[in-house]
PDB file of C-alpha atoms in Angstrom:
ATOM      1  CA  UNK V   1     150.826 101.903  26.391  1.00  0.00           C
ATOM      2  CA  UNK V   2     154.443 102.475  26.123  1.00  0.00           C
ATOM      3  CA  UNK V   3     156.894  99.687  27.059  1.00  0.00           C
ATOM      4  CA  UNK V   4     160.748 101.485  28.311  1.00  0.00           C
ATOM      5  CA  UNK V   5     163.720  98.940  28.730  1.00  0.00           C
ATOM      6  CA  UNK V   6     165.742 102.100  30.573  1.00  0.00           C
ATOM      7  CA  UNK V   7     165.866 104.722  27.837  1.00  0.00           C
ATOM      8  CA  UNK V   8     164.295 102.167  25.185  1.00  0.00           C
ATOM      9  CA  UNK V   9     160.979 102.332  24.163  1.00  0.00           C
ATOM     10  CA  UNK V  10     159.749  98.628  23.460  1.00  0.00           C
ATOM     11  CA  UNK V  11     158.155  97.365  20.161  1.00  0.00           C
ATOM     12  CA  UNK V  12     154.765  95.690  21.411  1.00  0.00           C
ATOM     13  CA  UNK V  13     155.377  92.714  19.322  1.00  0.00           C
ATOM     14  CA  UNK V  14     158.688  92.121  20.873  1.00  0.00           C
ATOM     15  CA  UNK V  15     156.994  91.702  24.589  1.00  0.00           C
ATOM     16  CA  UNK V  16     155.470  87.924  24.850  1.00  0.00           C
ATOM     17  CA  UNK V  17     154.378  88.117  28.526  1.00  0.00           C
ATOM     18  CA  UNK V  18     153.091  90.866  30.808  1.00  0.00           C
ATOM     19  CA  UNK V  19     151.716  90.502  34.874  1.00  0.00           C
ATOM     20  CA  UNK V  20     150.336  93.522  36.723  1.00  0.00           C
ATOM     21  CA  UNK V  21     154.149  94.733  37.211  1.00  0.00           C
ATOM     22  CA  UNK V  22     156.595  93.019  34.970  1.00  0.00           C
ATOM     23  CA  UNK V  23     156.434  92.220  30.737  1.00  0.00           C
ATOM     24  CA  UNK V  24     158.851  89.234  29.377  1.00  0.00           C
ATOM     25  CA  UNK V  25     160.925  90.464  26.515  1.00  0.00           C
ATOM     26  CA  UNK V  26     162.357  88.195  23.409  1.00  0.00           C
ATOM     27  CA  UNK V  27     165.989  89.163  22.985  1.00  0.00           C
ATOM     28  CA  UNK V  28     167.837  91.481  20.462  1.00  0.00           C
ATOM     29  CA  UNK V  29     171.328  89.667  20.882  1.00  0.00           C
ATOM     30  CA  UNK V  30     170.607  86.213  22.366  1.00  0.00           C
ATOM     31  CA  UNK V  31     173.272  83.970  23.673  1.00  0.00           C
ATOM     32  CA  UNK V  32     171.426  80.849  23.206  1.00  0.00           C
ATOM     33  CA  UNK V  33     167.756  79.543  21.447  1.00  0.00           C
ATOM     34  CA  UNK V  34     164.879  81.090  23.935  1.00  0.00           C
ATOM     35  CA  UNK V  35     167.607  83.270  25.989  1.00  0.00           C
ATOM     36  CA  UNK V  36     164.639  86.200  27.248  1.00  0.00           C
ATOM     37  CA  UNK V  37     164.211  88.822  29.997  1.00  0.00           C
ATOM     38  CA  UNK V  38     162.137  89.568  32.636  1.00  0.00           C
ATOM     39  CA  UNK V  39     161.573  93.590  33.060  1.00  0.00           C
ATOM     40  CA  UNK V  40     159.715  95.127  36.094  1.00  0.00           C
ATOM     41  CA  UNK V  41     157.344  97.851  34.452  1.00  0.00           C
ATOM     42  CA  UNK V  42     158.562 100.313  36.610  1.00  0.00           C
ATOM     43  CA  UNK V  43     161.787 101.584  35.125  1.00  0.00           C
ATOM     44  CA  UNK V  44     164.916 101.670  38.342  1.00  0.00           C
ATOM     45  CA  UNK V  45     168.026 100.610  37.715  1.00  0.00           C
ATOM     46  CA  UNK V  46     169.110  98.518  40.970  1.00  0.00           C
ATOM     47  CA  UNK V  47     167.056  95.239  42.490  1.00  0.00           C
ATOM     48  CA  UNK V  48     167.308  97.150  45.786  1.00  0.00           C
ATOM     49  CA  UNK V  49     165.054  99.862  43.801  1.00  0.00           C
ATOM     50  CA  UNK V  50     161.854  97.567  43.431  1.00  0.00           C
ATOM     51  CA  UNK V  51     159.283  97.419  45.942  1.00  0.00           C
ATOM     52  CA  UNK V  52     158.504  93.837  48.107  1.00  0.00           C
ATOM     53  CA  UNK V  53     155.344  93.349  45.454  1.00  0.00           C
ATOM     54  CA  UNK V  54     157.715  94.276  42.550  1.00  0.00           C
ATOM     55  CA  UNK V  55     159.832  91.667  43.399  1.00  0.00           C
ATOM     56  CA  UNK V  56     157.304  88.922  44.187  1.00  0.00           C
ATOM     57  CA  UNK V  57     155.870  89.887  40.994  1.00  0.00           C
ATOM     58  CA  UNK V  58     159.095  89.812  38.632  1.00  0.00           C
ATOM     59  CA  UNK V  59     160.471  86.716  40.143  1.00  0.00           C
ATOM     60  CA  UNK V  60     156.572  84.791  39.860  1.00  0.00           C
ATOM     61  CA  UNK V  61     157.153  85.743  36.525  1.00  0.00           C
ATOM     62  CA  UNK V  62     160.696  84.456  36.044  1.00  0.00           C
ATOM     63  CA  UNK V  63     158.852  81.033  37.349  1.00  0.00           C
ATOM     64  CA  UNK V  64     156.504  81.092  35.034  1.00  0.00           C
ATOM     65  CA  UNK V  65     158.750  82.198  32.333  1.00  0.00           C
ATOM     66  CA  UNK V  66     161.353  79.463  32.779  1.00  0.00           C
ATOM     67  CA  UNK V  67     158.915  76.581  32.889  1.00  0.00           C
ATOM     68  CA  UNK V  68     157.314  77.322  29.715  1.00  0.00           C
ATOM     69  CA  UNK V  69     160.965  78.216  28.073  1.00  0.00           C
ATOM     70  CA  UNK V  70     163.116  75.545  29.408  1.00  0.00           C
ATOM     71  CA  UNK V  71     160.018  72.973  27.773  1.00  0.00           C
ATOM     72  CA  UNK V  72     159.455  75.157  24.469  1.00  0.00           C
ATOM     73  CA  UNK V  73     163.207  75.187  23.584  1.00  0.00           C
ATOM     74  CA  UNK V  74     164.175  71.988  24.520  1.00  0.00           C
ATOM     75  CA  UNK V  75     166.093  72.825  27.839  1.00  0.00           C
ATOM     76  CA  UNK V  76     167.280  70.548  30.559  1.00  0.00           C
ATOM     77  CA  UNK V  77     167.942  73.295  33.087  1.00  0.00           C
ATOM     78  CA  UNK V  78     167.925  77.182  33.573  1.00  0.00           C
ATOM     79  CA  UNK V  79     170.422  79.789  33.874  1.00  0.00           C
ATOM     80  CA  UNK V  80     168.534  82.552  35.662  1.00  0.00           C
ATOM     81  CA  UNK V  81     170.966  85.829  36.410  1.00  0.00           C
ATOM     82  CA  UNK V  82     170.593  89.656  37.580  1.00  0.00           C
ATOM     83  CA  UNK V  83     173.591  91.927  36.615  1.00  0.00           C
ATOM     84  CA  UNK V  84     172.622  94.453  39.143  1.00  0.00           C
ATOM     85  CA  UNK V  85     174.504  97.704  38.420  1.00  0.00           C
ATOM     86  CA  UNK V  86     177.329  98.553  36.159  1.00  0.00           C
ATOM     87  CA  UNK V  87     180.259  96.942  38.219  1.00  0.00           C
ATOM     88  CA  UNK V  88     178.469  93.562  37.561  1.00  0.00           C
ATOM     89  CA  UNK V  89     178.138  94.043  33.634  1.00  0.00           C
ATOM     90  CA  UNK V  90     174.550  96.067  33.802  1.00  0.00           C
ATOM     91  CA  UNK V  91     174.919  97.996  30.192  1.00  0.00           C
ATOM     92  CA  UNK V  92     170.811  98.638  30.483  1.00  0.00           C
ATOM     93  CA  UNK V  93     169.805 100.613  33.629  1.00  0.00           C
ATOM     94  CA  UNK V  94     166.664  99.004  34.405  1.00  0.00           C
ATOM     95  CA  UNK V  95     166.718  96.118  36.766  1.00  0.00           C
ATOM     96  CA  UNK V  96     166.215  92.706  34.154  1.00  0.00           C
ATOM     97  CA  UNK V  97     166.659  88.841  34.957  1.00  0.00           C
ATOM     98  CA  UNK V  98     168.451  87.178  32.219  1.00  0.00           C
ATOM     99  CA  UNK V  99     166.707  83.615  31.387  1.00  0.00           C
ATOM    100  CA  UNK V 100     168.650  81.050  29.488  1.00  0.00           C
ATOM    101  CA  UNK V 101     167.073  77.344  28.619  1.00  0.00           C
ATOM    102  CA  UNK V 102     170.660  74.924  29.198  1.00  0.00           C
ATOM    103  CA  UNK V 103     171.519  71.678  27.978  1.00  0.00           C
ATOM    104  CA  UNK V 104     174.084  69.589  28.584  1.00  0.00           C
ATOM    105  CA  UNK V 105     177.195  70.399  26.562  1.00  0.00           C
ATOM    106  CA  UNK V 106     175.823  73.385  24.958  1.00  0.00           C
ATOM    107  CA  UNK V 107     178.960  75.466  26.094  1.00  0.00           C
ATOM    108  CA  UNK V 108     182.169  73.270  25.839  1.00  0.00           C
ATOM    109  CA  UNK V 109     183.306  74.854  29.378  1.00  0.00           C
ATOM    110  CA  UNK V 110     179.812  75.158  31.135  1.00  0.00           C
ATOM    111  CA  UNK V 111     180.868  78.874  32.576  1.00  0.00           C
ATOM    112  CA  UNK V 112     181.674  80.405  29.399  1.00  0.00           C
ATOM    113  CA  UNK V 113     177.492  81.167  29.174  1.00  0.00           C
ATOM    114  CA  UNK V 114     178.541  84.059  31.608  1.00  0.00           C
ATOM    115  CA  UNK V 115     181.211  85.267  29.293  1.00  0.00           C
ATOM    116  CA  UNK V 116     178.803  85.312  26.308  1.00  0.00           C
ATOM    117  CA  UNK V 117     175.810  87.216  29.019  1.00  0.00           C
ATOM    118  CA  UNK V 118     178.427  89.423  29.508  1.00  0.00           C
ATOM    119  CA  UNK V 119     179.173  90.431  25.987  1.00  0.00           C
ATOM    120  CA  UNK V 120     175.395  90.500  24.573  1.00  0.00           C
ATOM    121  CA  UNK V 121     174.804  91.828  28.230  1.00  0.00           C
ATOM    122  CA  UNK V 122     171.948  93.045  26.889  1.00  0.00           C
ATOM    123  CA  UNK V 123     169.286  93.333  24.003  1.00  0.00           C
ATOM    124  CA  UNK V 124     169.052  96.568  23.650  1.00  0.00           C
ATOM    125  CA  UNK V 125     173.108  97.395  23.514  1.00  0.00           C
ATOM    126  CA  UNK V 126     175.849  97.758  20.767  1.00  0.00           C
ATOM    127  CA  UNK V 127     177.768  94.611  20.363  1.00  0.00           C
ATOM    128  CA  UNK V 128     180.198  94.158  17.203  1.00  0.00           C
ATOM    129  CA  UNK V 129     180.687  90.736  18.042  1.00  0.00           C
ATOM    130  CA  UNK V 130     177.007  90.173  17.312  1.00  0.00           C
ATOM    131  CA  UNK V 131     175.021  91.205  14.613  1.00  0.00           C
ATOM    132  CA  UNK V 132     171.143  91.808  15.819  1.00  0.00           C
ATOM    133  CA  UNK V 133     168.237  90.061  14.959  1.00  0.00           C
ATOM    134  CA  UNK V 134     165.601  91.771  12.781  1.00  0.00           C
ATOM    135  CA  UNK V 135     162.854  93.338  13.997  1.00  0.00           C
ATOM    136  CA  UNK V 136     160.466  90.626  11.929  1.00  0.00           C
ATOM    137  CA  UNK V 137     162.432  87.845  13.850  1.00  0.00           C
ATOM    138  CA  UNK V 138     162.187  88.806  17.249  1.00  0.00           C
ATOM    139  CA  UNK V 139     158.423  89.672  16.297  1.00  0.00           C
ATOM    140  CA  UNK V 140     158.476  86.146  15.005  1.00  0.00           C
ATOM    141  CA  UNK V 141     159.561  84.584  18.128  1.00  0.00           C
ATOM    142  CA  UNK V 142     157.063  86.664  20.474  1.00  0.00           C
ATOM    143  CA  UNK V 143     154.331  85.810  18.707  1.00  0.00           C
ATOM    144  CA  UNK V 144     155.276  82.064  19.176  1.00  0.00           C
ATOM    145  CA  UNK V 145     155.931  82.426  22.806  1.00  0.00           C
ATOM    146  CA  UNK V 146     152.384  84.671  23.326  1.00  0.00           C
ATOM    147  CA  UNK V 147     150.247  82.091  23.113  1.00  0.00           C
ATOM    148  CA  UNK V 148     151.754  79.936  25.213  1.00  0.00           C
ATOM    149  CA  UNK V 149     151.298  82.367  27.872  1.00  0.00           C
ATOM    150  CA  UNK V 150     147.731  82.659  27.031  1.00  0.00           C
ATOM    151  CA  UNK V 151     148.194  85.588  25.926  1.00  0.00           C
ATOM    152  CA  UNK V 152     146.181  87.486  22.798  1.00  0.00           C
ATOM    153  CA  UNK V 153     148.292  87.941  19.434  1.00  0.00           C
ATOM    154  CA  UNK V 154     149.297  90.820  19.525  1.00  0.00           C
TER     155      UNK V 154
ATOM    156  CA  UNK W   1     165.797  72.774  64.045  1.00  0.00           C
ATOM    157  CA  UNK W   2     167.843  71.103  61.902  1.00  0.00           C
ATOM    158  CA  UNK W   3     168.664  73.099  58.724  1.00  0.00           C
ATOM    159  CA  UNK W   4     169.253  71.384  55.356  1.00  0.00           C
ATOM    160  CA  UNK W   5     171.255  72.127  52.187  1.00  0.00           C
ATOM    161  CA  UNK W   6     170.765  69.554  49.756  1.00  0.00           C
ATOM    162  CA  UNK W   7     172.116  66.813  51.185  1.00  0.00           C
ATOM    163  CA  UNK W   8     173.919  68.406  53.744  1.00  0.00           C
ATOM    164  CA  UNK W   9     173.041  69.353  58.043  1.00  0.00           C
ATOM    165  CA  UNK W  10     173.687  73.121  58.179  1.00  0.00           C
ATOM    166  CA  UNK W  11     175.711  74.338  61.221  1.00  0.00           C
ATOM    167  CA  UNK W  12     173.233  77.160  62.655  1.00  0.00           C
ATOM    168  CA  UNK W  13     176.845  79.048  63.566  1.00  0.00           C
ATOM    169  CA  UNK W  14     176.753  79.179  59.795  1.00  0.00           C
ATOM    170  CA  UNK W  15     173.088  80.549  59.607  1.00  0.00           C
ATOM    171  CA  UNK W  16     173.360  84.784  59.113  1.00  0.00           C
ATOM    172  CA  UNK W  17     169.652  85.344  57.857  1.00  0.00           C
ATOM    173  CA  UNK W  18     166.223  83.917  58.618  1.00  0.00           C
ATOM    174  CA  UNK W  19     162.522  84.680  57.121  1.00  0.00           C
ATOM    175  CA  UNK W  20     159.363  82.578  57.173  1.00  0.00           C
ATOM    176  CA  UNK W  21     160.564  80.197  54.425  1.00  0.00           C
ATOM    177  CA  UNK W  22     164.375  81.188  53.263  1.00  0.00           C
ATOM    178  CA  UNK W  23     167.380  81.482  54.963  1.00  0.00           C
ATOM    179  CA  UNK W  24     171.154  83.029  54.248  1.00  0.00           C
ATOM    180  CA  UNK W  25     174.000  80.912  54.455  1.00  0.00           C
ATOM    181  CA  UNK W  26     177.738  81.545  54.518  1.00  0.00           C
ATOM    182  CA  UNK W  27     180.138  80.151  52.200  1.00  0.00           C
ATOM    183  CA  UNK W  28     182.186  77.383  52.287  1.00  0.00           C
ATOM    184  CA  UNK W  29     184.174  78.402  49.387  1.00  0.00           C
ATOM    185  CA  UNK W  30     183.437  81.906  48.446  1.00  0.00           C
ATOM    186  CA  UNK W  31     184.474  83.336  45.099  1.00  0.00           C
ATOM    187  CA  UNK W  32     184.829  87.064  46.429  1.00  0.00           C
ATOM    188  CA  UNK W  33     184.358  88.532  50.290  1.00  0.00           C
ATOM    189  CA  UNK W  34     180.830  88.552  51.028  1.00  0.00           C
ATOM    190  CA  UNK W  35     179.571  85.670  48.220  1.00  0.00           C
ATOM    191  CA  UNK W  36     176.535  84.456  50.260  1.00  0.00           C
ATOM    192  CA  UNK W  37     173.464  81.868  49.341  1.00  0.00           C
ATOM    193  CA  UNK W  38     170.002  82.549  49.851  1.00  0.00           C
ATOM    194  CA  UNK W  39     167.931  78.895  50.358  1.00  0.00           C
ATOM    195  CA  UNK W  40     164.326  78.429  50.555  1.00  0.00           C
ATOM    196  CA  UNK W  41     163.963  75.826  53.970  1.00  0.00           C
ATOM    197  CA  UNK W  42     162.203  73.400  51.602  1.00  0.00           C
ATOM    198  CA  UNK W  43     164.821  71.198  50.002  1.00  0.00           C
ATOM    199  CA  UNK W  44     163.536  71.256  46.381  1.00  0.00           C
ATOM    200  CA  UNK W  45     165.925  71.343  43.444  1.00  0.00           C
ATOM    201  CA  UNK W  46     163.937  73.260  40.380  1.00  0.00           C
ATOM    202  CA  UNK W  47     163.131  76.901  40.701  1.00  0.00           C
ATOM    203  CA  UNK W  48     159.891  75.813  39.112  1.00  0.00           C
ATOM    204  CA  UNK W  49     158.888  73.464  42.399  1.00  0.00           C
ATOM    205  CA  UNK W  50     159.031  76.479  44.362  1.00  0.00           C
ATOM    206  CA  UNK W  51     155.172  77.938  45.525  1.00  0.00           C
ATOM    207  CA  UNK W  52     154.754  81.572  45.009  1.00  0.00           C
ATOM    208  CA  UNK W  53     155.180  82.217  48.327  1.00  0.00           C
ATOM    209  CA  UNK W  54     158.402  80.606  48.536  1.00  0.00           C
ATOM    210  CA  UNK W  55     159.628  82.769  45.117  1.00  0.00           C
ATOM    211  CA  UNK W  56     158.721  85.921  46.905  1.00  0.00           C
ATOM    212  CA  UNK W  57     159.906  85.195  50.584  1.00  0.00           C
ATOM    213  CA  UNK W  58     163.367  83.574  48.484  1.00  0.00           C
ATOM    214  CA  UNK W  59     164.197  87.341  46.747  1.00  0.00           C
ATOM    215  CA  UNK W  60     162.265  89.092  48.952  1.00  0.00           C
ATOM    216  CA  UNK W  61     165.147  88.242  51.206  1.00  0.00           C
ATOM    217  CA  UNK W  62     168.059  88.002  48.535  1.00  0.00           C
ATOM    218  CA  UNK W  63     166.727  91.733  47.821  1.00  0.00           C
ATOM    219  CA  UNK W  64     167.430  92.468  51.991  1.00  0.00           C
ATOM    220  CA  UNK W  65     170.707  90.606  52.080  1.00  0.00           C
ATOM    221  CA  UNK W  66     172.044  91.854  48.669  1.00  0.00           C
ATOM    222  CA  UNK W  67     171.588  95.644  50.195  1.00  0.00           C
ATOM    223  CA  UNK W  68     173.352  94.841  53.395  1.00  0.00           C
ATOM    224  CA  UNK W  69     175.993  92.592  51.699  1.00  0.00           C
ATOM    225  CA  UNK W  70     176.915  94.994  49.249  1.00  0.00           C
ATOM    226  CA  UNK W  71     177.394  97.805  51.605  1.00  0.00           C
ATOM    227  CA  UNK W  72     178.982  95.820  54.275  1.00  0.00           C
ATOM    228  CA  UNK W  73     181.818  94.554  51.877  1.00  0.00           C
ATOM    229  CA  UNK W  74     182.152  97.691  50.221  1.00  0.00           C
ATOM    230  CA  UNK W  75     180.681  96.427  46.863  1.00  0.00           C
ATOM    231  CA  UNK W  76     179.578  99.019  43.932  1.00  0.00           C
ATOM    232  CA  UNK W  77     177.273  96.396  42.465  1.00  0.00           C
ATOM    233  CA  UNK W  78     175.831  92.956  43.076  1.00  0.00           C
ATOM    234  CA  UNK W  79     175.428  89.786  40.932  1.00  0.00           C
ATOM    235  CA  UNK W  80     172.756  87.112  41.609  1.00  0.00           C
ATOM    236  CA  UNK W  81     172.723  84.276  39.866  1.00  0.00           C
ATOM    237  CA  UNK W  82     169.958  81.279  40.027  1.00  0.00           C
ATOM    238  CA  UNK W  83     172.357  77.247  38.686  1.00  0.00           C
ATOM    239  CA  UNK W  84     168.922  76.234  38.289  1.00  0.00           C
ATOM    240  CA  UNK W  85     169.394  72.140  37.545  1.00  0.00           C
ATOM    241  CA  UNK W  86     172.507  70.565  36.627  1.00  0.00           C
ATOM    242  CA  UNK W  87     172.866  71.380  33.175  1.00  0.00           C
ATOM    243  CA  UNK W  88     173.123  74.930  34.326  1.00  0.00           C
ATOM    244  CA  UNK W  89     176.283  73.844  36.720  1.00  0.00           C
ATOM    245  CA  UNK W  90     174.204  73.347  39.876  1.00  0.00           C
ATOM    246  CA  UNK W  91     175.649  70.429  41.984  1.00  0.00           C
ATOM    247  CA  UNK W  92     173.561  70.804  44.952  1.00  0.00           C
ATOM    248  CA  UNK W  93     170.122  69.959  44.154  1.00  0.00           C
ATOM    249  CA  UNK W  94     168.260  72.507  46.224  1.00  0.00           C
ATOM    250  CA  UNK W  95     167.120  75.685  44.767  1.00  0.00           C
ATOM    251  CA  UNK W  96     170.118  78.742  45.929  1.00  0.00           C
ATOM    252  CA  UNK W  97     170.442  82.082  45.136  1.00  0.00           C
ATOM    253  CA  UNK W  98     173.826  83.270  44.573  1.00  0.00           C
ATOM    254  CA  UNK W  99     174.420  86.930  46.042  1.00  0.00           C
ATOM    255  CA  UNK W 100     178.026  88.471  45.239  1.00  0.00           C
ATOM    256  CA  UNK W 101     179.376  91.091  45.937  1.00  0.00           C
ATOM    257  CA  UNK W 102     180.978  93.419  43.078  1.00  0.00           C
ATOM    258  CA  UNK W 103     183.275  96.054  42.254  1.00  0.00           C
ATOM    259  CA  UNK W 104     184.962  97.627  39.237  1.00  0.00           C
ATOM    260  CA  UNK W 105     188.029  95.943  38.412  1.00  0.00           C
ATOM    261  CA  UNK W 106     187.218  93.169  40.757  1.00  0.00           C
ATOM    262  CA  UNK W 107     187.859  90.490  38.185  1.00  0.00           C
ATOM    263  CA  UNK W 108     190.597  91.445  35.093  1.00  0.00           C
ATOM    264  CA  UNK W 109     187.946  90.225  32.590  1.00  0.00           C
ATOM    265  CA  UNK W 110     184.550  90.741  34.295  1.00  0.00           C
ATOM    266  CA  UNK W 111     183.044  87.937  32.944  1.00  0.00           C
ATOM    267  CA  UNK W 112     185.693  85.756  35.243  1.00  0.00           C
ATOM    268  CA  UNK W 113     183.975  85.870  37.819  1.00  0.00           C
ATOM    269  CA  UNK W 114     181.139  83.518  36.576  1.00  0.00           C
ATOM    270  CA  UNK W 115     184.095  80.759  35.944  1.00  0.00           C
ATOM    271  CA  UNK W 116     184.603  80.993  39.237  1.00  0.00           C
ATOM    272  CA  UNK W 117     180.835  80.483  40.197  1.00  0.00           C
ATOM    273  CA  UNK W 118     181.059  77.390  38.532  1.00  0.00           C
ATOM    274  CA  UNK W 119     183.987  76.108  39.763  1.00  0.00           C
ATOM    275  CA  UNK W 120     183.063  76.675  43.346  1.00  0.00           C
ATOM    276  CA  UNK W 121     180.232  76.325  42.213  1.00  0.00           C
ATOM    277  CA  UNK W 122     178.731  75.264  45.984  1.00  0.00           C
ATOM    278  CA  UNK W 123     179.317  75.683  49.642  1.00  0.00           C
ATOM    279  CA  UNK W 124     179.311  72.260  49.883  1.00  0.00           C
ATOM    280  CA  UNK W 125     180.515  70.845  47.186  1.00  0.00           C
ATOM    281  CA  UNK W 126     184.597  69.545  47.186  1.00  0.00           C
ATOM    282  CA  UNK W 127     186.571  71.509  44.625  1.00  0.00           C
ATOM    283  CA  UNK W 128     190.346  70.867  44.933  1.00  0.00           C
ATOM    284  CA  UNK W 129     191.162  74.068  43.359  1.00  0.00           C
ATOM    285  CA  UNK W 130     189.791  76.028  46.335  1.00  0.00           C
ATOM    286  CA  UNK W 131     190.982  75.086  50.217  1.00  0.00           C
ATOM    287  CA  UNK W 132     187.768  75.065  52.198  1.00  0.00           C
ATOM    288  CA  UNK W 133     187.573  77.335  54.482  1.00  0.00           C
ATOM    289  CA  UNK W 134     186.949  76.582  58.625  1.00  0.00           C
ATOM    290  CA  UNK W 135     184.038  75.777  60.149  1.00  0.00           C
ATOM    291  CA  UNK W 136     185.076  79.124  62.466  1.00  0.00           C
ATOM    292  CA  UNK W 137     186.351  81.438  59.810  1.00  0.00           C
ATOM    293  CA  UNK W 138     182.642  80.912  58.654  1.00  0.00           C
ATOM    294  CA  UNK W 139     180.956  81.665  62.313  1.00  0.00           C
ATOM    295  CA  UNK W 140     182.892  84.060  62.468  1.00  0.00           C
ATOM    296  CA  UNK W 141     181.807  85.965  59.652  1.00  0.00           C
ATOM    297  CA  UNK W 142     178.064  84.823  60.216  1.00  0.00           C
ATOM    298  CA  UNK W 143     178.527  86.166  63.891  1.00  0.00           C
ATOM    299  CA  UNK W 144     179.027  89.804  61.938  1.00  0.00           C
ATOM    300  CA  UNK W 145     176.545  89.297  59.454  1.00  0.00           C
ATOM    301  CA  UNK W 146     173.690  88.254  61.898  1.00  0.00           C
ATOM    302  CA  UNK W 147     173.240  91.457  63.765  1.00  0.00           C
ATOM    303  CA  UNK W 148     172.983  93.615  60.851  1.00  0.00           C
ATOM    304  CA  UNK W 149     169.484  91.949  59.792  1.00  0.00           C
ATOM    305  CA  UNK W 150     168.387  92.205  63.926  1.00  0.00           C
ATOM    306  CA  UNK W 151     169.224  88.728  64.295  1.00  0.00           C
ATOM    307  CA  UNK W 152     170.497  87.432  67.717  1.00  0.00           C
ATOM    308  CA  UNK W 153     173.618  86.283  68.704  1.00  0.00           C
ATOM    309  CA  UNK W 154     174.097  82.267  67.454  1.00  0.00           C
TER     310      UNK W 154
END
């Protein structure tokens, strides 16, 4: 089964999570330790796209998500945010939530996370600033998380 | 019925948006025309203490209002952004979705707009940088808001 991130096709060992409608993906270009996304299967590019179930189902997912990230890397809170279309930094466009595990201090102004989202805005995107992570390290890291999902090695 | 924010008695004037277990709020110190919250009734502070049916009925309607909102204010795109626990710069501890409103060129650096977020970071919250506004300028905007989702007349 093929995995799209809007005109990306998606390694399987980079997905850690799936539900009936959305997959959790690790991160190409993360702003922080455990920074992930939440995709809805379906590829549309606005939230206003995805059907009532769609959205139930991504957002269960973000739930889920968060509370096993937030513990895994050490969090104290979450940073949960939808860029929804290009006027509010959308570089991908397929509707994703953006989750982040916070701590205290970890940005010396506590908004400058946005600035960083902003730049990485997203895995799959050029960023000079940025060099990606391998292909063996994001496999790495989704083959931590899978398991704690319950879910089969891939 | 009394509605609750945290801490905080919510004026119904100030009420724009009601399903079974969320409701939309008006801001007390919006960062942009048409920055709304979305609240689940319950007054829990994690995203995680939410039920599923409270995740779902909570974007279900942030999905509703988002549409309207961005039309109404003219907006190209939308940010939504979850302060889930302190360390993520939440300072009301109930669970709010933020819903704003955005267009190209609406903040110089785009990312701006997030420093803003923070700083304002809630309705209720005092932040001498940014006057409060009226307890009418906000009916007043909540008595335009409410008909566009059928509501009825505070």
């Amino acid at each position: 089964m093929t995995i799209t991130f809007g005109p990306h096709t998606i390694r399987p060992g980079q997905v850690f999570f799936r539900s009936a409608l959305s997959y959790g993906l690790v991160n190409l270009k993360p702003i922080a330790p455990g920074h992930v996304l939440v995709v809805p299967h379906r590829l549309v590019p606005r939230f206003t796209d995805l059907t009532p179930d769609e959205v139930s189902d991504l957002f269960q997912s973000a739930q889920t998500i968060g509370r096993v990230i937030e513990r895994q890397f050490r969090g104290e809170s979450l940073t949960l945010a939808v860029q929804d279309g290009p006027a509010a930094g959308q570089t991908v466009p397929h509707v994703h939530v953006h989750i982040i595990p916070r701590r205290f201090g970890d940005w010396t102004n506590n908004d400058d996370i946005y600035v960083d989202l902003e730049k990485s805005s997203v895995a799959r995107v050029d960023n000079p600033e940025r060099p990606p992570r391998s292909e063996e390290e994001m496999a790495v890291e989704a083959d931590m998380l899978r398991p704690l999902f319950g879910e089969t090695a891939h």
